[in-house]
Structures are given as C-alpha cells and as structure tokens.
Amino acid sequence: KQEVTQIPAALSVPEGENLVLNCSFTDSAIYNLQWFRQDPGKGLTSLLLIQSSQREQTSGRLNASLDKSSGRSTLYIAASQPGDSATYLCAGLQGGSEKLVFGKGTKLTVNP
Amino acid sequence: GAVVSQHPSRVICKSGTSVKIECRSLDFQATTMFWYRQFPKQSLMLMATSNEGSKATYEQGVEKDKFLINHASLTLSTLTVTSAHPEDSSFYICSATRVIDEQYFGPGTRLTVT
C-alpha cells in the first residue's frame, strides 16, 4: 500500500528565500507524482505533474523533481513571496490505478 | 480549460437530514470522477470513484448506503450524504479526469451538520 509522507509539516521563511519541500513515497511503482497548492478553506490547484518517465518539471519559480529509485520528490520554490503562503500537497498515482494517494501537506508561511 | 465546479460551496444542515453536493466538469467530459473528504489539518482521503453510467466503487470503510453517489452524465456527479450526523461535518472535494492520469479538482464543499 502506497504511503506518502511530507516533511516538514510546517515551514516559515522570510520573503525572498529559496526553499525546498520534501515528499517521500513507499512504493516506487508510481505512475506520476503531482504537486498541489491548497489555500485555507479552498480546493486544490495543480502546480506540477511529473510523469514516471520524467525527472523534473518547471513552471515559473517552481521546480519539482522525481526520483523513483529513492522514493522522493522535491518542490523547489525560488524567491518566495507572501502570496506563496499556502499548504502544499504532493500526491502519487500508482501504476495501474486511478487513485491518487496524498501526503498530509506542508503548510508554508512566507513572511514579508 | 479543465475546470471543475462544486455546488454548494458551503452547507449547514440539521442532524438526520440529507444533503446533496454536485460536481461538474465545465469544459470537458470526465471519464471518471472522484470524491474525497478532508478533516482539519488532515490530508485528502479518497471516498469513492465513479464512472458515468455505472455504480461507484467505494473505498474500504466508506458506507455506500450513507454516501450515495450518482454519476448521471459525463459532466455531472452527485454525492448525497444521507441521515447526516455531526461527525459527517467535513470538507468534501471532487475531482475529474480528462485524460487517464491527471485529476482536476473542484473548489470543495464545506458541510456542517448541527
């Protein structure tokens, strides 16, 4: 059974810092991995989707990597801004399944 | 593209009543729709998977007679919480797939049972 863990659970940084959020998964037979952003009381916004054949994806200040052999993914946020404050969730799609397994998220606070 | 809506965004109901939540894919036909619930400070937990015209597949521990799912068309799925109790209060989120490996999420519905 796939389990997804995110560390740290919460992170507070000053504006402008570069930061890394971590996601680990137990089963390397992962089809893809997706990073989401969730604002308080809101739904999920998809940030980046990394297919199993890919190693990373980039969108603006965001870069996500996937290392299936070590069971890890990272989300790198460059030059953080207060508007980046949110909870970031990673989720893995198991091969042969339609089910996404989510981590508990990392709550990010970027202080002005 | 790939927008998913949910209605209502918030609902308060009395214990023992039923509540229906709608999930629509606005600009695409969804092969599959998913229903999740999220408790405070917890992650999303999959409740059920539904395909148009067939019965939903429920995750272990989810009561199918309590959480009724109807997937009447390729753009609409509904979740009805029957005989709601305070412990059913939660944030319910749906998602829909356009292609097999990417899910698009709705904005969620906050259910409060008094």
PDB file of C-alpha atoms in Angstrom:
ATOM      1  CA  LYS A   1       0.000   0.000   0.000  1.00  0.00           C
ATOM      2  CA  GLN A   2       1.369   3.341  -1.083  1.00  0.00           C
ATOM      3  CA  GLU A   3       2.104   5.827   1.684  1.00  0.00           C
ATOM      4  CA  VAL A   4       3.139   9.410   1.068  1.00  0.00           C
ATOM      5  CA  THR A   5       4.950  11.479   3.666  1.00  0.00           C
ATOM      6  CA  GLN A   6       5.721  15.180   3.582  1.00  0.00           C
ATOM      7  CA  ILE A   7       8.364  16.876   5.659  1.00  0.00           C
ATOM      8  CA  PRO A   8       8.279  19.375   7.244  1.00  0.00           C
ATOM      9  CA  ALA A   9       4.660  19.695   8.312  1.00  0.00           C
ATOM     10  CA  ALA A  10       5.078  23.447   8.565  1.00  0.00           C
ATOM     11  CA  LEU A  11       7.666  25.924   7.379  1.00  0.00           C
ATOM     12  CA  SER A  12       8.043  29.647   7.964  1.00  0.00           C
ATOM     13  CA  VAL A  13      10.511  31.674   5.914  1.00  0.00           C
ATOM     14  CA  PRO A  14      11.243  35.331   5.198  1.00  0.00           C
ATOM     15  CA  GLU A  15      10.291  36.734   1.833  1.00  0.00           C
ATOM     16  CA  GLY A  16      12.872  36.182  -0.875  1.00  0.00           C
ATOM     17  CA  GLU A  17      14.220  32.904   0.386  1.00  0.00           C
ATOM     18  CA  ASN A  18      14.582  29.863  -1.810  1.00  0.00           C
ATOM     19  CA  LEU A  19      13.057  26.780  -0.216  1.00  0.00           C
ATOM     20  CA  VAL A  20      12.559  23.068  -0.712  1.00  0.00           C
ATOM     21  CA  LEU A  21       9.576  20.971   0.255  1.00  0.00           C
ATOM     22  CA  ASN A  22      10.025  17.236   0.535  1.00  0.00           C
ATOM     23  CA  CYS A  23       7.778  14.338  -0.348  1.00  0.00           C
ATOM     24  CA  SER A  24       8.591  10.651   0.031  1.00  0.00           C
ATOM     25  CA  PHE A  25       6.646   7.603  -1.068  1.00  0.00           C
ATOM     26  CA  THR A  26       6.970   3.959  -0.142  1.00  0.00           C
ATOM     27  CA  ASP A  27       6.183   2.229  -3.430  1.00  0.00           C
ATOM     28  CA  SER A  28       8.420   3.089  -6.357  1.00  0.00           C
ATOM     29  CA  ALA A  29       5.859   1.711  -8.831  1.00  0.00           C
ATOM     30  CA  ILE A  30       4.480   5.179  -9.146  1.00  0.00           C
ATOM     31  CA  TYR A  31       2.922   6.308 -12.415  1.00  0.00           C
ATOM     32  CA  ASN A  32       3.193  10.013 -11.795  1.00  0.00           C
ATOM     33  CA  LEU A  33       3.540  12.487  -8.981  1.00  0.00           C
ATOM     34  CA  GLN A  34       1.635  15.704  -8.658  1.00  0.00           C
ATOM     35  CA  TRP A  35       2.143  18.789  -6.515  1.00  0.00           C
ATOM     36  CA  PHE A  36      -0.839  20.861  -5.437  1.00  0.00           C
ATOM     37  CA  ARG A  37      -1.429  24.073  -3.607  1.00  0.00           C
ATOM     38  CA  GLN A  38      -4.338  24.480  -1.200  1.00  0.00           C
ATOM     39  CA  ASP A  39      -5.356  27.802   0.293  1.00  0.00           C
ATOM     40  CA  PRO A  40      -7.351  27.753   3.563  1.00  0.00           C
ATOM     41  CA  GLY A  41     -10.895  26.512   3.014  1.00  0.00           C
ATOM     42  CA  LYS A  42     -10.327  26.108  -0.696  1.00  0.00           C
ATOM     43  CA  GLY A  43      -9.889  23.302  -3.177  1.00  0.00           C
ATOM     44  CA  LEU A  44      -6.688  22.153  -4.803  1.00  0.00           C
ATOM     45  CA  THR A  45      -4.747  23.922  -7.513  1.00  0.00           C
ATOM     46  CA  SER A  46      -2.472  21.698  -9.540  1.00  0.00           C
ATOM     47  CA  LEU A  47       1.057  23.088  -9.739  1.00  0.00           C
ATOM     48  CA  LEU A  48       3.179  20.477 -11.447  1.00  0.00           C
ATOM     49  CA  LEU A  49       2.719  16.949 -12.744  1.00  0.00           C
ATOM     50  CA  ILE A  50       5.748  14.721 -13.230  1.00  0.00           C
ATOM     51  CA  GLN A  51       5.291  11.599 -15.286  1.00  0.00           C
ATOM     52  CA  SER A  52       7.202   8.468 -14.272  1.00  0.00           C
ATOM     53  CA  SER A  53       9.457   8.816 -17.305  1.00  0.00           C
ATOM     54  CA  GLN A  54      10.386  12.382 -16.352  1.00  0.00           C
ATOM     55  CA  ARG A  55      12.774  13.619 -13.707  1.00  0.00           C
ATOM     56  CA  GLU A  56      11.545  17.147 -13.266  1.00  0.00           C
ATOM     57  CA  GLN A  57       9.082  19.793 -14.289  1.00  0.00           C
ATOM     58  CA  THR A  58       9.329  23.564 -14.096  1.00  0.00           C
ATOM     59  CA  SER A  59       6.753  26.304 -14.020  1.00  0.00           C
ATOM     60  CA  GLY A  60       7.890  29.836 -13.312  1.00  0.00           C
ATOM     61  CA  ARG A  61       9.539  29.917  -9.893  1.00  0.00           C
ATOM     62  CA  LEU A  62       8.584  26.322  -9.183  1.00  0.00           C
ATOM     63  CA  ASN A  63      10.627  23.252  -9.960  1.00  0.00           C
ATOM     64  CA  ALA A  64       9.638  19.734  -8.989  1.00  0.00           C
ATOM     65  CA  SER A  65      11.851  16.685  -9.232  1.00  0.00           C
ATOM     66  CA  LEU A  66      11.094  12.993  -9.029  1.00  0.00           C
ATOM     67  CA  ASP A  67      13.499  10.214  -8.074  1.00  0.00           C
ATOM     68  CA  LYS A  68      11.626   6.943  -8.175  1.00  0.00           C
ATOM     69  CA  SER A  69      14.592   4.851  -7.067  1.00  0.00           C
ATOM     70  CA  SER A  70      14.869   6.711  -3.774  1.00  0.00           C
ATOM     71  CA  GLY A  71      11.135   7.274  -3.433  1.00  0.00           C
ATOM     72  CA  ARG A  72      11.432  11.030  -3.246  1.00  0.00           C
ATOM     73  CA  SER A  73      10.130  14.172  -4.838  1.00  0.00           C
ATOM     74  CA  THR A  74      11.023  17.748  -4.039  1.00  0.00           C
ATOM     75  CA  LEU A  75       9.331  21.033  -4.795  1.00  0.00           C
ATOM     76  CA  TYR A  76      11.709  23.947  -5.077  1.00  0.00           C
ATOM     77  CA  ILE A  77      10.313  27.454  -4.765  1.00  0.00           C
ATOM     78  CA  ALA A  78      12.618  30.264  -5.795  1.00  0.00           C
ATOM     79  CA  ALA A  79      12.468  33.780  -4.409  1.00  0.00           C
ATOM     80  CA  SER A  80       9.480  33.080  -2.198  1.00  0.00           C
ATOM     81  CA  GLN A  81       6.719  35.687  -1.847  1.00  0.00           C
ATOM     82  CA  PRO A  82       3.989  36.206   0.768  1.00  0.00           C
ATOM     83  CA  GLY A  83       1.481  35.100  -1.868  1.00  0.00           C
ATOM     84  CA  ASP A  84       3.126  31.676  -1.858  1.00  0.00           C
ATOM     85  CA  SER A  85       1.779  31.093   1.658  1.00  0.00           C
ATOM     86  CA  ALA A  86      -0.456  28.019   1.468  1.00  0.00           C
ATOM     87  CA  THR A  87      -0.432  24.304   2.130  1.00  0.00           C
ATOM     88  CA  TYR A  88       1.425  22.272  -0.460  1.00  0.00           C
ATOM     89  CA  LEU A  89       0.343  18.703  -1.064  1.00  0.00           C
ATOM     90  CA  CYS A  90       2.044  16.005  -3.045  1.00  0.00           C
ATOM     91  CA  ALA A  91       0.176  13.007  -4.385  1.00  0.00           C
ATOM     92  CA  GLY A  92       1.270   9.873  -6.179  1.00  0.00           C
ATOM     93  CA  LEU A  93      -0.688   7.953  -8.774  1.00  0.00           C
ATOM     94  CA  GLN A  94       0.005   4.269  -8.544  1.00  0.00           C
ATOM     95  CA  GLY A  95       0.718   2.399 -11.746  1.00  0.00           C
ATOM     96  CA  GLY A  96      -2.368   0.531 -12.933  1.00  0.00           C
ATOM     97  CA  SER A  97      -4.613   2.560 -10.681  1.00  0.00           C
ATOM     98  CA  GLU A  98      -6.626   5.748 -10.958  1.00  0.00           C
ATOM     99  CA  LYS A  99      -6.193   6.509  -7.273  1.00  0.00           C
ATOM    100  CA  LEU A 100      -4.125   9.407  -6.006  1.00  0.00           C
ATOM    101  CA  VAL A 101      -2.514   8.936  -2.610  1.00  0.00           C
ATOM    102  CA  PHE A 102      -1.918  12.216  -0.822  1.00  0.00           C
ATOM    103  CA  GLY A 103       0.564  13.317   1.789  1.00  0.00           C
ATOM    104  CA  LYS A 104      -0.602  15.450   4.706  1.00  0.00           C
ATOM    105  CA  GLY A 105       0.952  18.540   3.253  1.00  0.00           C
ATOM    106  CA  THR A 106       3.437  21.214   4.250  1.00  0.00           C
ATOM    107  CA  LYS A 107       2.000  24.475   5.483  1.00  0.00           C
ATOM    108  CA  LEU A 108       4.195  27.267   4.164  1.00  0.00           C
ATOM    109  CA  THR A 109       4.212  30.780   5.559  1.00  0.00           C
ATOM    110  CA  VAL A 110       6.272  33.439   3.787  1.00  0.00           C
ATOM    111  CA  ASN A 111       6.733  36.483   5.979  1.00  0.00           C
ATOM    112  CA  PRO A 112       7.009  39.950   4.413  1.00  0.00           C
TER     113      PRO A 112
ATOM    114  CA  GLY B   1      -9.529  24.520 -19.687  1.00  0.00           C
ATOM    115  CA  ALA B   2     -10.275  21.596 -17.336  1.00  0.00           C
ATOM    116  CA  VAL B   3     -12.439  23.445 -14.839  1.00  0.00           C
ATOM    117  CA  VAL B   4     -14.398  21.575 -12.190  1.00  0.00           C
ATOM    118  CA  SER B   5     -17.119  23.230 -10.131  1.00  0.00           C
ATOM    119  CA  GLN B   6     -18.918  22.179  -6.978  1.00  0.00           C
ATOM    120  CA  HIS B   7     -22.207  23.310  -5.570  1.00  0.00           C
ATOM    121  CA  PRO B   8     -22.869  24.375  -2.914  1.00  0.00           C
ATOM    122  CA  SER B   9     -19.624  25.762  -1.562  1.00  0.00           C
ATOM    123  CA  ARG B  10     -20.981  25.703   1.987  1.00  0.00           C
ATOM    124  CA  VAL B  11     -23.964  23.975   3.532  1.00  0.00           C
ATOM    125  CA  ILE B  12     -25.292  23.725   7.054  1.00  0.00           C
ATOM    126  CA  CYS B  13     -27.880  21.097   7.808  1.00  0.00           C
ATOM    127  CA  LYS B  14     -29.554  19.566  10.804  1.00  0.00           C
ATOM    128  CA  SER B  15     -28.699  16.126  12.062  1.00  0.00           C
ATOM    129  CA  GLY B  16     -30.773  13.453  10.373  1.00  0.00           C
ATOM    130  CA  THR B  17     -31.342  15.303   7.122  1.00  0.00           C
ATOM    131  CA  SER B  18     -29.780  14.566   3.732  1.00  0.00           C
ATOM    132  CA  VAL B  19     -27.539  16.825   1.729  1.00  0.00           C
ATOM    133  CA  LYS B  20     -26.672  16.667  -1.967  1.00  0.00           C
ATOM    134  CA  ILE B  21     -23.406  18.005  -3.371  1.00  0.00           C
ATOM    135  CA  GLU B  22     -22.898  18.446  -7.109  1.00  0.00           C
ATOM    136  CA  CYS B  23     -19.654  18.148  -9.024  1.00  0.00           C
ATOM    137  CA  ARG B  24     -19.488  19.328 -12.623  1.00  0.00           C
ATOM    138  CA  SER B  25     -16.770  19.340 -15.245  1.00  0.00           C
ATOM    139  CA  LEU B  26     -17.470  22.597 -17.060  1.00  0.00           C
ATOM    140  CA  ASP B  27     -15.410  22.393 -20.206  1.00  0.00           C
ATOM    141  CA  PHE B  28     -14.615  18.734 -20.688  1.00  0.00           C
ATOM    142  CA  GLN B  29     -16.177  15.320 -20.465  1.00  0.00           C
ATOM    143  CA  ALA B  30     -14.904  13.423 -17.475  1.00  0.00           C
ATOM    144  CA  THR B  31     -14.274   9.729 -17.831  1.00  0.00           C
ATOM    145  CA  THR B  32     -14.057   9.307 -14.096  1.00  0.00           C
ATOM    146  CA  MET B  33     -14.928  11.406 -11.085  1.00  0.00           C
ATOM    147  CA  PHE B  34     -13.612  11.015  -7.560  1.00  0.00           C
ATOM    148  CA  TRP B  35     -14.937  12.093  -4.183  1.00  0.00           C
ATOM    149  CA  TYR B  36     -12.626  12.946  -1.289  1.00  0.00           C
ATOM    150  CA  ARG B  37     -13.133  14.186   2.229  1.00  0.00           C
ATOM    151  CA  GLN B  38     -10.694  16.211   4.245  1.00  0.00           C
ATOM    152  CA  PHE B  39     -10.739  16.730   8.005  1.00  0.00           C
ATOM    153  CA  PRO B  40      -8.981  19.736   9.548  1.00  0.00           C
ATOM    154  CA  LYS B  41      -5.201  19.523   9.241  1.00  0.00           C
ATOM    155  CA  GLN B  42      -5.505  16.173   7.538  1.00  0.00           C
ATOM    156  CA  SER B  43      -4.908  15.097   4.004  1.00  0.00           C
ATOM    157  CA  LEU B  44      -7.465  14.179   1.393  1.00  0.00           C
ATOM    158  CA  MET B  45      -8.907  10.715   1.764  1.00  0.00           C
ATOM    159  CA  LEU B  46     -10.500   9.082  -1.241  1.00  0.00           C
ATOM    160  CA  MET B  47     -14.078   8.042  -0.571  1.00  0.00           C
ATOM    161  CA  ALA B  48     -15.179   6.647  -3.913  1.00  0.00           C
ATOM    162  CA  THR B  49     -14.552   6.505  -7.614  1.00  0.00           C
ATOM    163  CA  SER B  50     -17.398   6.861 -10.079  1.00  0.00           C
ATOM    164  CA  ASN B  51     -17.745   6.286 -13.781  1.00  0.00           C
ATOM    165  CA  GLU B  52     -20.645   7.532 -15.835  1.00  0.00           C
ATOM    166  CA  GLY B  53     -23.489   5.062 -16.003  1.00  0.00           C
ATOM    167  CA  SER B  54     -22.060   2.561 -13.549  1.00  0.00           C
ATOM    168  CA  LYS B  55     -22.039   2.047  -9.812  1.00  0.00           C
ATOM    169  CA  ALA B  56     -19.435   3.830  -7.774  1.00  0.00           C
ATOM    170  CA  THR B  57     -16.533   1.963  -6.234  1.00  0.00           C
ATOM    171  CA  TYR B  58     -16.189   2.799  -2.560  1.00  0.00           C
ATOM    172  CA  GLU B  59     -13.025   2.719  -0.509  1.00  0.00           C
ATOM    173  CA  GLN B  60     -12.782   0.436   2.459  1.00  0.00           C
ATOM    174  CA  GLY B  61     -14.588   1.838   5.455  1.00  0.00           C
ATOM    175  CA  VAL B  62     -16.861   4.178   3.483  1.00  0.00           C
ATOM    176  CA  GLU B  63     -20.548   3.354   3.883  1.00  0.00           C
ATOM    177  CA  LYS B  64     -22.095   3.237   0.443  1.00  0.00           C
ATOM    178  CA  ASP B  65     -25.626   3.465   1.841  1.00  0.00           C
ATOM    179  CA  LYS B  66     -24.726   6.636   3.663  1.00  0.00           C
ATOM    180  CA  PHE B  67     -22.762   8.327   0.909  1.00  0.00           C
ATOM    181  CA  LEU B  68     -24.788   7.868  -2.259  1.00  0.00           C
ATOM    182  CA  ILE B  69     -23.017   8.680  -5.482  1.00  0.00           C
ATOM    183  CA  ASN B  70     -24.760   9.173  -8.789  1.00  0.00           C
ATOM    184  CA  HIS B  71     -22.836   9.766 -11.983  1.00  0.00           C
ATOM    185  CA  ALA B  72     -25.614  10.526 -14.422  1.00  0.00           C
ATOM    186  CA  SER B  73     -23.593  12.079 -17.220  1.00  0.00           C
ATOM    187  CA  LEU B  74     -20.035  12.682 -18.351  1.00  0.00           C
ATOM    188  CA  THR B  75     -20.116  16.114 -16.755  1.00  0.00           C
ATOM    189  CA  LEU B  76     -22.043  15.610 -13.520  1.00  0.00           C
ATOM    190  CA  SER B  77     -21.604  13.520 -10.401  1.00  0.00           C
ATOM    191  CA  THR B  78     -23.528  13.977  -7.170  1.00  0.00           C
ATOM    192  CA  LEU B  79     -22.749  12.932  -3.618  1.00  0.00           C
ATOM    193  CA  THR B  80     -25.678  12.651  -1.222  1.00  0.00           C
ATOM    194  CA  VAL B  81     -24.921  12.393   2.467  1.00  0.00           C
ATOM    195  CA  THR B  82     -27.931  10.638   3.920  1.00  0.00           C
ATOM    196  CA  SER B  83     -29.074  10.975   7.528  1.00  0.00           C
ATOM    197  CA  ALA B  84     -26.184  13.295   8.226  1.00  0.00           C
ATOM    198  CA  HIS B  85     -24.622  13.406  11.688  1.00  0.00           C
ATOM    199  CA  PRO B  86     -22.184  15.893  13.220  1.00  0.00           C
ATOM    200  CA  GLU B  87     -19.283  13.508  12.585  1.00  0.00           C
ATOM    201  CA  ASP B  88     -20.007  13.843   8.849  1.00  0.00           C
ATOM    202  CA  SER B  89     -19.028  17.504   9.060  1.00  0.00           C
ATOM    203  CA  SER B  90     -16.047  17.844   6.791  1.00  0.00           C
ATOM    204  CA  PHE B  91     -14.688  19.358   3.601  1.00  0.00           C
ATOM    205  CA  TYR B  92     -15.759  17.355   0.570  1.00  0.00           C
ATOM    206  CA  ILE B  93     -13.801  17.734  -2.664  1.00  0.00           C
ATOM    207  CA  CYS B  94     -14.433  16.160  -6.028  1.00  0.00           C
ATOM    208  CA  SER B  95     -12.089  15.686  -8.928  1.00  0.00           C
ATOM    209  CA  ALA B  96     -12.467  14.630 -12.532  1.00  0.00           C
ATOM    210  CA  THR B  97     -10.156  13.121 -15.079  1.00  0.00           C
ATOM    211  CA  ARG B  98      -9.992  14.220 -18.674  1.00  0.00           C
ATOM    212  CA  VAL B  99      -7.048  12.054 -19.533  1.00  0.00           C
ATOM    213  CA  ILE B 100      -6.282   8.949 -17.556  1.00  0.00           C
ATOM    214  CA  ASP B 101      -3.515  10.268 -15.386  1.00  0.00           C
ATOM    215  CA  GLU B 102      -4.362  13.808 -14.318  1.00  0.00           C
ATOM    216  CA  GLN B 103      -7.127  14.822 -11.941  1.00  0.00           C
ATOM    217  CA  TYR B 104      -8.671  18.264 -11.851  1.00  0.00           C
ATOM    218  CA  PHE B 105     -10.139  19.311  -8.545  1.00  0.00           C
ATOM    219  CA  GLY B 106     -13.223  21.262  -7.615  1.00  0.00           C
ATOM    220  CA  PRO B 107     -13.202  24.087  -5.043  1.00  0.00           C
ATOM    221  CA  GLY B 108     -14.713  21.912  -2.327  1.00  0.00           C
ATOM    222  CA  THR B 109     -17.876  21.957  -0.219  1.00  0.00           C
ATOM    223  CA  ARG B 110     -17.823  22.671   3.494  1.00  0.00           C
ATOM    224  CA  LEU B 111     -20.519  20.603   5.218  1.00  0.00           C
ATOM    225  CA  THR B 112     -21.522  21.419   8.768  1.00  0.00           C
ATOM    226  CA  VAL B 113     -24.068  19.202  10.487  1.00  0.00           C
ATOM    227  CA  THR B 114     -25.631  20.702  13.604  1.00  0.00           C
TER     228      THR B 114
END
